[in-house]
C-alpha positions as a printed NumPy array, in Angstrom:
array([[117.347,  95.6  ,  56.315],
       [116.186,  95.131,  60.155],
       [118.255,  92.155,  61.59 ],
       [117.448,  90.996,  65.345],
       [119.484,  88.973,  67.417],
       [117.97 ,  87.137,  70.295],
       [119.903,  85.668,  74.102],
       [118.952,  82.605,  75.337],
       [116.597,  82.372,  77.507],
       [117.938,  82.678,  81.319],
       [115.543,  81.488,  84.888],
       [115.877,  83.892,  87.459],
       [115.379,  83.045,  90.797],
       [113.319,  86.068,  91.839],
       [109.549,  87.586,  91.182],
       [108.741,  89.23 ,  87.656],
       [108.23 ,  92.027,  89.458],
       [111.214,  92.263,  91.892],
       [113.463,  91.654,  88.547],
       [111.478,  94.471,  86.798],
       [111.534,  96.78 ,  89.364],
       [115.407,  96.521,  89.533],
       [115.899,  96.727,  86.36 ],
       [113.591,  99.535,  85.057],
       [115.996, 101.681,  87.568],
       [118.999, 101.272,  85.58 ],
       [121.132, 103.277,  89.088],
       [119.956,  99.381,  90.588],
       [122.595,  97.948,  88.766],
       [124.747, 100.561,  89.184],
       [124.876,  99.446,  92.795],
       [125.935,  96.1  ,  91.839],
       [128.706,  96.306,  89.447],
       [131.363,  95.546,  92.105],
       [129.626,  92.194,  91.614],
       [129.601,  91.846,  88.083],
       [132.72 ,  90.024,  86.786],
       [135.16 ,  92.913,  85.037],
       [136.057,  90.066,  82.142],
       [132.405,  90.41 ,  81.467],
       [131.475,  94.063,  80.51 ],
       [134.097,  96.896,  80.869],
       [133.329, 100.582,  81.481],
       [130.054, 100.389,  82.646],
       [128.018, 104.023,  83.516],
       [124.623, 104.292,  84.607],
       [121.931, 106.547,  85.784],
       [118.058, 106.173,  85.802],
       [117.206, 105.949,  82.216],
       [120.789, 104.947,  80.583],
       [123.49 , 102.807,  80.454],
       [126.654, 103.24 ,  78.763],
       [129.139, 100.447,  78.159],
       [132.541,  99.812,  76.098],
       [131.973,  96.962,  73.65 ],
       [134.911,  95.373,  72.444],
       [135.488,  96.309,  68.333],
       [132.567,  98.687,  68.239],
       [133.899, 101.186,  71.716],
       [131.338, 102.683,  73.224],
       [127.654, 102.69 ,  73.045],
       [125.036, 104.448,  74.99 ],
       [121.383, 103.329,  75.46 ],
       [118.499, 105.48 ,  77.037],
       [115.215, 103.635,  78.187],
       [112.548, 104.627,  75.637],
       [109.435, 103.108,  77.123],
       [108.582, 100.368,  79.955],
       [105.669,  98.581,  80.324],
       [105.314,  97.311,  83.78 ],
       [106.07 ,  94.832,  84.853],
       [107.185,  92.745,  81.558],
       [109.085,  94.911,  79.195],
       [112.15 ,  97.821,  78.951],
       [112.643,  99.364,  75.927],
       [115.81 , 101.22 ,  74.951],
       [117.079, 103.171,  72.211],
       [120.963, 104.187,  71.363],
       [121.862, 107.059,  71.712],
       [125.623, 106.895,  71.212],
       [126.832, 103.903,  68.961],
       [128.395, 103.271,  65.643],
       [125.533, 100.929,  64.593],
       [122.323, 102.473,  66.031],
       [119.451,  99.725,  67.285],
       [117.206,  99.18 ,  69.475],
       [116.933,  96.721,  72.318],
       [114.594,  95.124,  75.094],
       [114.537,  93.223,  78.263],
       [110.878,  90.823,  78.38 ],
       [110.642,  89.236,  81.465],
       [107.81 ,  86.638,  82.302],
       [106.938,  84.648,  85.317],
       [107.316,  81.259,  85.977],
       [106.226,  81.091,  89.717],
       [105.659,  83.92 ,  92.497],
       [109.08 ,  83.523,  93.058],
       [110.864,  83.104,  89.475],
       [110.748,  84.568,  86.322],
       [112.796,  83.938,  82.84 ],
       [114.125,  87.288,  81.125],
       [114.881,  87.054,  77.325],
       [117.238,  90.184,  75.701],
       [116.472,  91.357,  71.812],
       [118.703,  93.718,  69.582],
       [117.037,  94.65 ,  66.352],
       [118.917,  96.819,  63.961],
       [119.204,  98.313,  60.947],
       [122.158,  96.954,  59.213],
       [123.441,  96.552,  55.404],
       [124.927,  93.376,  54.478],
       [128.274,  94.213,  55.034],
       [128.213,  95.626,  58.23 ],
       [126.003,  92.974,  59.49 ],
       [128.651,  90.362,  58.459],
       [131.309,  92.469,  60.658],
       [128.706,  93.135,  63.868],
       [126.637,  89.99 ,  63.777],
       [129.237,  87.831,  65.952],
       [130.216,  90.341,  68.396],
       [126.196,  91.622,  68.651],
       [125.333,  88.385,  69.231],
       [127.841,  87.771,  72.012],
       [127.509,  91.212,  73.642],
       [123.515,  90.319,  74.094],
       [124.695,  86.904,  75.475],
       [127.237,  88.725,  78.371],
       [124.44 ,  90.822,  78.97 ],
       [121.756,  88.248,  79.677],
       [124.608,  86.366,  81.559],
       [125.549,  89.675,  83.8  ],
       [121.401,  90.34 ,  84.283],
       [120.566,  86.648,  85.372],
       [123.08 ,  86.624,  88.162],
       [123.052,  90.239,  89.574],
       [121.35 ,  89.935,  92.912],
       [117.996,  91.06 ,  93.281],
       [116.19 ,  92.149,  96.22 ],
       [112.661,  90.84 ,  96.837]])
């Protein structure tokens, strides 16, 4: 049964496409991570088309980028996780100079697992979106 989980939505004070661009480089954020707060995410790893993190209760997981579609959407794909799923950034503009970025999980999960992943999935995407609205992006 396919279960999604969805962030909130969070404003970013830069262009679609500066946020996109950034992001659809996952070694961009890899050049920021001095700047993300360590209670937030621990072990992070990246190169172009992955990132690997250490998720509390479910240890590490590994996602590759799977498609992008410029200059609104990042798809990724585990490649390394005890519950595999799938998950995307969609970005949309608000003004020349702001967009709003929305994170989605979907997964496959039976009812018992989802009753032991569902809090922590739901406030690993949250973290995320937190960590991706604040990282500074260049214009």
């Amino acid at each position: 049964m396919s279960t999604k989980f969805e962030s909130s939505t969070k404003q970013i004070p830069h262009s679609q496409e500066c946020v996109y661009r950034t992001l659809s480089d996952l070694n961009n954020i890899g050049k920021v991570k001095d700047k993300i707060p360590s209670d937030k995410i621990q072990d992070l790893t990246f190169g172009t088309d992955f990132i690997s993190i250490k998720a509390p209760m479910v240890g590490n997981i590994k996602m590759r980028i799977i498609d992008r579609e410029e200059p609104k959407t990042i798809k990724f794909e585990t490649e390394n996780s005890p519950v595999p799923f799938n998950f995307w950034i969609q970005l949309l503009p608000v003004t020349e100079e702001s967009c709003k970025m929305k994170l989605t999980i979907k997964a496959d999960l039976n009812p018992f697992i989802k009753g032991m992943v569902k809090k922590p999935l739901q406030e690993g995407i949250e973290k995320i979106a937190d960590v991706l609205a604040i990282i500074p992006y260049e214009d």
